[in-house]
PDB file of C-alpha atoms and ligand atoms in Angstrom:
ATOM      1  CA  MET A   1      24.888   3.346 -19.581  1.00  0.00           C
ATOM      2  CA  SER A   2      24.529  -0.413 -19.666  1.00  0.00           C
ATOM      3  CA  GLY A   3      20.901  -0.995 -18.725  1.00  0.00           C
ATOM      4  CA  LEU A   4      17.560   0.513 -17.820  1.00  0.00           C
ATOM      5  CA  THR A   5      16.423   1.415 -14.319  1.00  0.00           C
ATOM      6  CA  LEU A   6      12.663   1.665 -13.776  1.00  0.00           C
ATOM      7  CA  ALA A   7      11.250   3.437 -10.686  1.00  0.00           C
ATOM      8  CA  LEU A   8       7.972   2.114  -9.234  1.00  0.00           C
ATOM      9  CA  SER A   9       6.135   2.515  -5.950  1.00  0.00           C
ATOM     10  CA  LYS A  10       4.793  -0.426  -3.971  1.00  0.00           C
ATOM     11  CA  GLY A  11       1.081  -1.119  -3.843  1.00  0.00           C
ATOM     12  CA  ARG A  12      -1.389  -0.232  -6.573  1.00  0.00           C
ATOM     13  CA  ILE A  13       1.141   1.315  -8.980  1.00  0.00           C
ATOM     14  CA  PHE A  14       3.365  -1.787  -8.845  1.00  0.00           C
ATOM     15  CA  GLU A  15       0.429  -4.202  -9.114  1.00  0.00           C
ATOM     16  CA  GLU A  16      -1.296  -2.375 -11.969  1.00  0.00           C
ATOM     17  CA  THR A  17       1.940  -1.793 -13.900  1.00  0.00           C
ATOM     18  CA  LEU A  18       2.854  -5.515 -13.865  1.00  0.00           C
ATOM     19  CA  PRO A  19       0.704  -6.530 -16.876  1.00  0.00           C
ATOM     20  CA  LEU A  20       1.997  -3.572 -18.889  1.00  0.00           C
ATOM     21  CA  LEU A  21       5.603  -4.487 -18.108  1.00  0.00           C
ATOM     22  CA  ALA A  22       4.919  -8.104 -19.007  1.00  0.00           C
ATOM     23  CA  ALA A  23       3.911  -6.886 -22.467  1.00  0.00           C
ATOM     24  CA  ALA A  24       7.420  -5.435 -22.765  1.00  0.00           C
ATOM     25  CA  GLY A  25       8.926  -8.745 -21.635  1.00  0.00           C
ATOM     26  CA  ILE A  26       9.758  -7.383 -18.180  1.00  0.00           C
ATOM     27  CA  VAL A  27       8.815  -9.564 -15.184  1.00  0.00           C
ATOM     28  CA  PRO A  28      10.183  -8.668 -11.727  1.00  0.00           C
ATOM     29  CA  ALA A  29      12.176 -11.473 -10.096  1.00  0.00           C
ATOM     30  CA  GLU A  30      10.650 -10.703  -6.698  1.00  0.00           C
ATOM     31  CA  ASP A  31       7.550  -9.258  -5.069  1.00  0.00           C
ATOM     32  CA  PRO A  32       8.399  -6.029  -3.199  1.00  0.00           C
ATOM     33  CA  GLU A  33       5.615  -6.727  -0.678  1.00  0.00           C
ATOM     34  CA  THR A  34       7.393  -9.828   0.621  1.00  0.00           C
ATOM     35  CA  SER A  35      11.012  -9.099  -0.274  1.00  0.00           C
ATOM     36  CA  ARG A  36      12.550  -6.148   1.529  1.00  0.00           C
ATOM     37  CA  LYS A  37      14.794  -5.391  -1.398  1.00  0.00           C
ATOM     38  CA  LEU A  38      14.631  -1.948  -2.960  1.00  0.00           C
ATOM     39  CA  VAL A  39      16.404  -3.033  -6.146  1.00  0.00           C
ATOM     40  CA  LEU A  40      14.724  -5.875  -8.020  1.00  0.00           C
ATOM     41  CA  ALA A  41      16.167  -7.824 -10.908  1.00  0.00           C
ATOM     42  CA  THR A  42      13.809  -8.679 -13.758  1.00  0.00           C
ATOM     43  CA  SER A  43      13.461 -11.355 -16.427  1.00  0.00           C
ATOM     44  CA  ARG A  44      15.526  -9.036 -18.630  1.00  0.00           C
ATOM     45  CA  PRO A  45      19.166  -8.818 -17.578  1.00  0.00           C
ATOM     46  CA  ASP A  46      19.326  -5.230 -18.897  1.00  0.00           C
ATOM     47  CA  VAL A  47      16.342  -3.972 -16.850  1.00  0.00           C
ATOM     48  CA  ARG A  48      16.098  -3.475 -13.080  1.00  0.00           C
ATOM     49  CA  ILE A  49      13.346  -2.006 -10.915  1.00  0.00           C
ATOM     50  CA  VAL A  50      13.875   0.342  -7.972  1.00  0.00           C
ATOM     51  CA  ILE A  51      11.153   0.661  -5.326  1.00  0.00           C
ATOM     52  CA  VAL A  52      10.592   4.240  -4.113  1.00  0.00           C
ATOM     53  CA  ARG A  53       7.824   6.259  -2.451  1.00  0.00           C
ATOM     54  CA  ALA A  54       5.110   7.245  -4.949  1.00  0.00           C
ATOM     55  CA  SER A  55       5.897  10.933  -4.512  1.00  0.00           C
ATOM     56  CA  ASP A  56       9.638  10.334  -5.049  1.00  0.00           C
ATOM     57  CA  VAL A  57       9.305   8.769  -8.530  1.00  0.00           C
ATOM     58  CA  PRO A  58       9.561  12.121 -10.407  1.00  0.00           C
ATOM     59  CA  THR A  59      12.726  13.041  -8.481  1.00  0.00           C
ATOM     60  CA  TYR A  60      14.510   9.782  -9.311  1.00  0.00           C
ATOM     61  CA  VAL A  61      13.580  10.005 -12.983  1.00  0.00           C
ATOM     62  CA  GLU A  62      14.200  13.736 -13.389  1.00  0.00           C
ATOM     63  CA  ARG A  63      17.707  13.387 -11.966  1.00  0.00           C
ATOM     64  CA  GLY A  64      18.513  10.293 -13.997  1.00  0.00           C
ATOM     65  CA  ALA A  65      18.837   7.863 -11.065  1.00  0.00           C
ATOM     66  CA  ALA A  66      16.072   5.997 -12.898  1.00  0.00           C
ATOM     67  CA  ASP A  67      15.577   6.138 -16.670  1.00  0.00           C
ATOM     68  CA  LEU A  68      11.826   5.767 -16.466  1.00  0.00           C
ATOM     69  CA  GLY A  69       9.067   5.346 -13.930  1.00  0.00           C
ATOM     70  CA  VAL A  70       5.347   5.355 -13.250  1.00  0.00           C
ATOM     71  CA  ALA A  71       3.719   8.208 -11.326  1.00  0.00           C
ATOM     72  CA  GLY A  72       0.184   9.458 -10.699  1.00  0.00           C
ATOM     73  CA  ARG A  73      -0.924  12.705 -12.337  1.00  0.00           C
ATOM     74  CA  ASP A  74      -1.458  14.041  -8.798  1.00  0.00           C
ATOM     75  CA  VAL A  75       2.184  13.382  -7.908  1.00  0.00           C
ATOM     76  CA  LEU A  76       3.427  14.867 -11.189  1.00  0.00           C
ATOM     77  CA  LEU A  77       1.404  18.056 -10.770  1.00  0.00           C
ATOM     78  CA  GLU A  78       2.517  18.544  -7.165  1.00  0.00           C
ATOM     79  CA  HIS A  79       6.143  17.866  -8.081  1.00  0.00           C
ATOM     80  CA  GLY A  80       6.104  20.058 -11.179  1.00  0.00           C
ATOM     81  CA  GLY A  81       7.481  17.391 -13.503  1.00  0.00           C
ATOM     82  CA  ALA A  82       8.606  20.024 -15.997  1.00  0.00           C
ATOM     83  CA  ASN A  83      11.752  18.167 -17.082  1.00  0.00           C
ATOM     84  CA  LEU A  84      10.088  14.815 -17.530  1.00  0.00           C
ATOM     85  CA  TYR A  85       8.997  13.336 -20.816  1.00  0.00           C
ATOM     86  CA  GLN A  86       5.480  11.914 -20.297  1.00  0.00           C
ATOM     87  CA  PRO A  87       4.774   9.782 -23.367  1.00  0.00           C
ATOM     88  CA  VAL A  88       1.937   7.535 -22.141  1.00  0.00           C
ATOM     89  CA  ASP A  89      -1.153   7.866 -19.952  1.00  0.00           C
ATOM     90  CA  LEU A  90      -1.297   4.311 -18.606  1.00  0.00           C
ATOM     91  CA  GLY A  91      -4.933   4.603 -17.502  1.00  0.00           C
ATOM     92  CA  ILE A  92      -4.152   2.754 -14.256  1.00  0.00           C
ATOM     93  CA  ALA A  93      -4.555   3.811 -10.600  1.00  0.00           C
ATOM     94  CA  ARG A  94      -7.592   5.819 -11.634  1.00  0.00           C
ATOM     95  CA  CYS A  95      -9.340   8.097  -9.192  1.00  0.00           C
ATOM     96  CA  ARG A  96     -10.458  11.731  -8.936  1.00  0.00           C
ATOM     97  CA  LEU A  97      -9.063  14.698  -7.076  1.00  0.00           C
ATOM     98  CA  MET A  98     -12.041  16.164  -5.257  1.00  0.00           C
ATOM     99  CA  VAL A  99     -13.192  18.722  -2.725  1.00  0.00           C
ATOM    100  CA  ALA A 100     -15.102  17.109   0.153  1.00  0.00           C
ATOM    101  CA  VAL A 101     -16.874  18.578   3.172  1.00  0.00           C
ATOM    102  CA  PRO A 102     -18.841  17.311   6.196  1.00  0.00           C
ATOM    103  CA  ALA A 103     -22.337  16.310   5.073  1.00  0.00           C
ATOM    104  CA  ARG A 104     -23.934  19.165   7.011  1.00  0.00           C
ATOM    105  CA  PHE A 105     -21.597  21.903   5.656  1.00  0.00           C
ATOM    106  CA  ASP A 106     -23.161  24.010   2.879  1.00  0.00           C
ATOM    107  CA  TYR A 107     -20.191  24.362   0.523  1.00  0.00           C
ATOM    108  CA  ARG A 108     -22.052  26.261  -2.224  1.00  0.00           C
ATOM    109  CA  LEU A 109     -23.415  28.780   0.240  1.00  0.00           C
ATOM    110  CA  ALA A 110     -19.986  29.296   1.806  1.00  0.00           C
ATOM    111  CA  VAL A 111     -18.463  29.877  -1.645  1.00  0.00           C
ATOM    112  CA  GLN A 112     -21.334  32.191  -2.642  1.00  0.00           C
ATOM    113  CA  GLN A 113     -20.908  34.244   0.519  1.00  0.00           C
ATOM    114  CA  GLY A 114     -17.194  34.614  -0.163  1.00  0.00           C
ATOM    115  CA  ALA A 115     -16.283  32.911   3.098  1.00  0.00           C
ATOM    116  CA  ARG A 116     -12.636  32.108   3.682  1.00  0.00           C
ATOM    117  CA  LEU A 117     -12.391  28.309   3.691  1.00  0.00           C
ATOM    118  CA  ARG A 118      -9.877  26.281   5.663  1.00  0.00           C
ATOM    119  CA  VAL A 119      -8.834  23.439   3.373  1.00  0.00           C
ATOM    120  CA  ALA A 120      -6.674  20.530   4.525  1.00  0.00           C
ATOM    121  CA  THR A 121      -4.776  18.620   1.835  1.00  0.00           C
ATOM    122  CA  LYS A 122      -1.669  16.821   0.713  1.00  0.00           C
ATOM    123  CA  TYR A 123      -2.198  18.400  -2.734  1.00  0.00           C
ATOM    124  CA  VAL A 124      -1.454  22.022  -1.878  1.00  0.00           C
ATOM    125  CA  ARG A 125      -0.395  23.083  -5.356  1.00  0.00           C
ATOM    126  CA  CYS A 126      -3.413  21.622  -7.173  1.00  0.00           C
ATOM    127  CA  ALA A 127      -5.752  22.947  -4.483  1.00  0.00           C
ATOM    128  CA  ARG A 128      -4.262  26.449  -4.621  1.00  0.00           C
ATOM    129  CA  GLU A 129      -4.686  26.611  -8.409  1.00  0.00           C
ATOM    130  CA  HIS A 130      -8.219  25.226  -8.270  1.00  0.00           C
ATOM    131  CA  PHE A 131      -9.516  27.705  -5.692  1.00  0.00           C
ATOM    132  CA  ALA A 132      -7.631  30.634  -7.224  1.00  0.00           C
ATOM    133  CA  ALA A 133      -9.294  29.896 -10.593  1.00  0.00           C
ATOM    134  CA  LYS A 134     -12.691  29.902  -8.849  1.00  0.00           C
ATOM    135  CA  GLY A 135     -11.892  33.069  -6.938  1.00  0.00           C
ATOM    136  CA  VAL A 136     -12.400  31.315  -3.592  1.00  0.00           C
ATOM    137  CA  HIS A 137     -10.285  32.457  -0.662  1.00  0.00           C
ATOM    138  CA  VAL A 138      -8.648  29.571   1.173  1.00  0.00           C
ATOM    139  CA  ASP A 139      -6.277  28.877   4.034  1.00  0.00           C
ATOM    140  CA  LEU A 140      -4.435  25.776   2.869  1.00  0.00           C
ATOM    141  CA  ILE A 141      -3.361  23.390   5.606  1.00  0.00           C
ATOM    142  CA  LYS A 142      -0.705  20.938   4.453  1.00  0.00           C
ATOM    143  CA  LEU A 143      -1.193  17.372   5.703  1.00  0.00           C
ATOM    144  CA  TYR A 144       0.616  14.167   4.781  1.00  0.00           C
ATOM    145  CA  GLY A 145      -2.261  11.714   5.156  1.00  0.00           C
ATOM    146  CA  SER A 146      -5.670  10.926   6.699  1.00  0.00           C
ATOM    147  CA  MET A 147      -7.130  14.189   5.404  1.00  0.00           C
ATOM    148  CA  GLU A 148     -10.623  12.887   6.266  1.00  0.00           C
ATOM    149  CA  LEU A 149      -9.923  13.476   9.942  1.00  0.00           C
ATOM    150  CA  ALA A 150      -9.313  17.224   9.620  1.00  0.00           C
ATOM    151  CA  PRO A 151     -12.973  18.396   9.320  1.00  0.00           C
ATOM    152  CA  LEU A 152     -14.076  15.946  12.035  1.00  0.00           C
ATOM    153  CA  VAL A 153     -11.873  17.569  14.659  1.00  0.00           C
ATOM    154  CA  GLY A 154     -12.301  21.164  13.502  1.00  0.00           C
ATOM    155  CA  LEU A 155      -8.926  21.559  11.798  1.00  0.00           C
ATOM    156  CA  ALA A 156     -10.515  22.378   8.429  1.00  0.00           C
ATOM    157  CA  ASP A 157     -13.861  23.154   6.739  1.00  0.00           C
ATOM    158  CA  ALA A 158     -13.042  21.096   3.660  1.00  0.00           C
ATOM    159  CA  ILE A 159     -10.447  18.699   2.281  1.00  0.00           C
ATOM    160  CA  VAL A 160      -8.958  18.107  -1.140  1.00  0.00           C
ATOM    161  CA  ASP A 161      -8.199  14.421  -1.598  1.00  0.00           C
ATOM    162  CA  LEU A 162      -8.172  11.528  -4.048  1.00  0.00           C
ATOM    163  CA  VAL A 163     -11.460   9.647  -4.202  1.00  0.00           C
ATOM    164  CA  SER A 164     -12.157   6.339  -5.894  1.00  0.00           C
ATOM    165  CA  SER A 165     -15.071   4.439  -4.342  1.00  0.00           C
ATOM    166  CA  GLY A 166     -16.020   7.195  -1.896  1.00  0.00           C
ATOM    167  CA  ASN A 167     -16.208   4.655   0.937  1.00  0.00           C
ATOM    168  CA  THR A 168     -13.602   6.402   3.086  1.00  0.00           C
ATOM    169  CA  LEU A 169     -15.455   9.701   2.752  1.00  0.00           C
ATOM    170  CA  LYS A 170     -18.755   8.044   3.629  1.00  0.00           C
ATOM    171  CA  ALA A 171     -17.296   6.271   6.664  1.00  0.00           C
ATOM    172  CA  ASN A 172     -16.230   9.683   7.966  1.00  0.00           C
ATOM    173  CA  HIS A 173     -19.513  11.485   7.156  1.00  0.00           C
ATOM    174  CA  LEU A 174     -17.978  13.512   4.346  1.00  0.00           C
ATOM    175  CA  GLU A 175     -19.294  14.094   0.859  1.00  0.00           C
ATOM    176  CA  ALA A 176     -17.540  15.052  -2.350  1.00  0.00           C
ATOM    177  CA  VAL A 177     -18.866  18.377  -3.615  1.00  0.00           C
ATOM    178  CA  GLU A 178     -16.560  19.225  -6.518  1.00  0.00           C
ATOM    179  CA  GLU A 179     -14.251  17.414  -8.905  1.00  0.00           C
ATOM    180  CA  ILE A 180     -10.915  19.108  -9.505  1.00  0.00           C
ATOM    181  CA  MET A 181      -9.600  16.617 -12.065  1.00  0.00           C
ATOM    182  CA  PRO A 182      -9.530  12.950 -13.055  1.00  0.00           C
ATOM    183  CA  ILE A 183      -6.294  11.173 -12.080  1.00  0.00           C
ATOM    184  CA  SER A 184      -4.435   8.254 -13.619  1.00  0.00           C
ATOM    185  CA  ALA A 185      -0.816   7.123 -13.673  1.00  0.00           C
ATOM    186  CA  ARG A 186       1.609   8.083 -16.426  1.00  0.00           C
ATOM    187  CA  LEU A 187       4.844   6.702 -17.755  1.00  0.00           C
ATOM    188  CA  VAL A 188       7.627   9.234 -17.166  1.00  0.00           C
ATOM    189  CA  VAL A 189      11.004   9.149 -18.886  1.00  0.00           C
ATOM    190  CA  ASN A 190      14.273  10.973 -18.271  1.00  0.00           C
ATOM    191  CA  GLN A 191      14.968  13.239 -21.227  1.00  0.00           C
ATOM    192  CA  ALA A 192      18.713  12.562 -21.464  1.00  0.00           C
ATOM    193  CA  ALA A 193      18.121   8.809 -21.205  1.00  0.00           C
ATOM    194  CA  LEU A 194      15.683   9.067 -24.093  1.00  0.00           C
ATOM    195  CA  LYS A 195      18.577  10.266 -26.260  1.00  0.00           C
ATOM    196  CA  LEU A 196      21.403   8.123 -24.851  1.00  0.00           C
ATOM    197  CA  GLN A 197      19.385   4.928 -24.347  1.00  0.00           C
ATOM    198  CA  ARG A 198      17.022   5.388 -27.262  1.00  0.00           C
ATOM    199  CA  ALA A 199      17.507   1.914 -28.772  1.00  0.00           C
ATOM    200  CA  ARG A 200      16.621   0.264 -25.478  1.00  0.00           C
ATOM    201  CA  LEU A 201      13.958   2.701 -24.253  1.00  0.00           C
ATOM    202  CA  VAL A 202      11.791   3.223 -27.310  1.00  0.00           C
ATOM    203  CA  PRO A 203      10.802  -0.466 -27.728  1.00  0.00           C
ATOM    204  CA  VAL A 204       9.899  -0.622 -24.013  1.00  0.00           C
ATOM    205  CA  ILE A 205       7.795   2.561 -24.224  1.00  0.00           C
ATOM    206  CA  ASP A 206       6.097   1.318 -27.400  1.00  0.00           C
ATOM    207  CA  ALA A 207       5.331  -2.135 -25.955  1.00  0.00           C
ATOM    208  CA  ILE A 208       3.856  -0.585 -22.801  1.00  0.00           C
ATOM    209  CA  ALA A 209       1.792   1.915 -24.836  1.00  0.00           C
ATOM    210  CA  ALA A 210       0.499  -0.912 -27.045  1.00  0.00           C
ATOM    211  CA  ALA A 211      -0.644  -2.878 -23.967  1.00  0.00           C
ATOM    212  CA  VAL A 212      -2.618   0.024 -22.456  1.00  0.00           C
ATOM    213  CA  PRO A 213      -5.936  -0.472 -24.327  1.00  0.00           C
ATOM    214  CA  ALA A 214      -6.180  -4.154 -23.313  1.00  0.00           C
ATOM    215  CA  ALA A 215      -5.337  -3.343 -19.678  1.00  0.00           C
ATOM    216  CA  ARG A 216      -7.927  -0.556 -19.730  1.00  0.00           C
ATOM    217  CA  ALA A 217     -10.626  -2.829 -21.147  1.00  0.00           C
ATOM    218  CA  LYS A 218      -9.922  -5.360 -18.411  1.00  0.00           C
ATOM    219  CA  ALA A 219     -10.151  -2.728 -15.676  1.00  0.00           C
ATOM    220  CA  ALA A 220     -13.453  -1.323 -16.950  1.00  0.00           C
TER     221      ALA A 220
HETATM  222  P1  ATP B   1       2.363   6.520   0.446  1.00  0.00           P
HETATM  223  O1  ATP B   1       1.353   5.401   0.575  1.00  0.00           O
HETATM  224  O2  ATP B   1       3.772   6.050   0.257  1.00  0.00           O
HETATM  225  O3  ATP B   1       2.199   7.595   1.448  1.00  0.00           O
HETATM  226  P2  ATP B   1       0.731   7.314  -1.709  1.00  0.00           P
HETATM  227  O4  ATP B   1      -0.458   7.296  -0.816  1.00  0.00           O
HETATM  228  O5  ATP B   1       0.872   8.462  -2.651  1.00  0.00           O
HETATM  229  O6  ATP B   1       2.091   7.240  -0.935  1.00  0.00           O
HETATM  230  P3  ATP B   1      -0.386   5.075  -3.089  1.00  0.00           P
HETATM  231  O7  ATP B   1      -1.530   5.015  -2.133  1.00  0.00           O
HETATM  232  O8  ATP B   1       0.231   3.804  -3.539  1.00  0.00           O
HETATM  233  O9  ATP B   1       0.792   5.957  -2.520  1.00  0.00           O
HETATM  234  O10 ATP B   1      -0.868   5.904  -4.336  1.00  0.00           O
HETATM  235  C1  ATP B   1      -0.086   5.961  -5.489  1.00  0.00           C
HETATM  236  C2  ATP B   1      -0.859   6.667  -6.576  1.00  0.00           C
HETATM  237  O11 ATP B   1      -2.046   5.937  -6.876  1.00  0.00           O
HETATM  238  C3  ATP B   1      -1.333   8.063  -6.196  1.00  0.00           C
HETATM  239  O12 ATP B   1      -0.340   9.015  -6.464  1.00  0.00           O
HETATM  240  C4  ATP B   1      -2.550   8.227  -7.076  1.00  0.00           C
HETATM  241  O13 ATP B   1      -2.166   8.637  -8.377  1.00  0.00           O
HETATM  242  C5  ATP B   1      -3.109   6.829  -7.131  1.00  0.00           C
HETATM  243  N1  ATP B   1      -4.152   6.616  -6.114  1.00  0.00           N
HETATM  244  C6  ATP B   1      -4.164   7.032  -4.834  1.00  0.00           C
HETATM  245  N2  ATP B   1      -5.279   6.676  -4.203  1.00  0.00           N
HETATM  246  C7  ATP B   1      -6.024   6.006  -5.097  1.00  0.00           C
HETATM  247  C8  ATP B   1      -7.298   5.368  -5.067  1.00  0.00           C
HETATM  248  N3  ATP B   1      -8.041   5.359  -3.965  1.00  0.00           N
HETATM  249  N4  ATP B   1      -7.705   4.744  -6.175  1.00  0.00           N
HETATM  250  C9  ATP B   1      -6.980   4.715  -7.284  1.00  0.00           C
HETATM  251  N5  ATP B   1      -5.767   5.326  -7.391  1.00  0.00           N
HETATM  252  C10 ATP B   1      -5.300   5.957  -6.328  1.00  0.00           C
HETATM  253 MG1   MG B   2      -1.845   5.922  -0.092  1.00  0.00          MG
END
């Protein structure tokens, strides 16, 4: 147990976590977009970063292959995340999990009439809970990406997807009709590491938490 391993995904999570890490004195030695390395050294000899798929972060941290990581609320809810300590909402990678339908589809009427909806999504667990709570019958169709296509080719009546600007929906003649929940990324920590590596982990968690308000103000 000689150092800390931090799991991050490439893209927006990596980019938006950088300023928060800097506040903890952690600066990656390389950019994962240009380097092909999956293990990155940092300015701190006792901290390294591993680059994993966004949806794999909870697995690495839960099993202790990484001591901590950053994952979206969407990913954590789909994964379960029951064994992860989630001390800080980082307020980054903000978007909303929403139900969207083709502009000409009358969602409210379909719900009112008790129609069985075909819903395509990557977020099967969140979608199932949402529609069950509303008492709406759904056939969930699991997809791994490009959910916007499904209603256009008749695979589904509706989709459940993450929306930020809404531009992708608009470009595909879809409109958001219901918000399921707001999404942001959270710091996740392995519970055993929190005990065994407490002296190293707690200052990092505290420094990141302290930097969140400033990062949030800048993003707003
Ligand atoms: P991959 O690209 O490897 O298939 P992914 O699509 O989950 O995985 P990202 O697009 O980097 O990876 O998304 C990472 C996290 O960022 C998501 O889990 C979500 O929490 C958040 N996110 C996704 N889309 C948006 C968006 N449009 N705006 C803001 N945050 C988003
Ligand atoms: Mg993506």
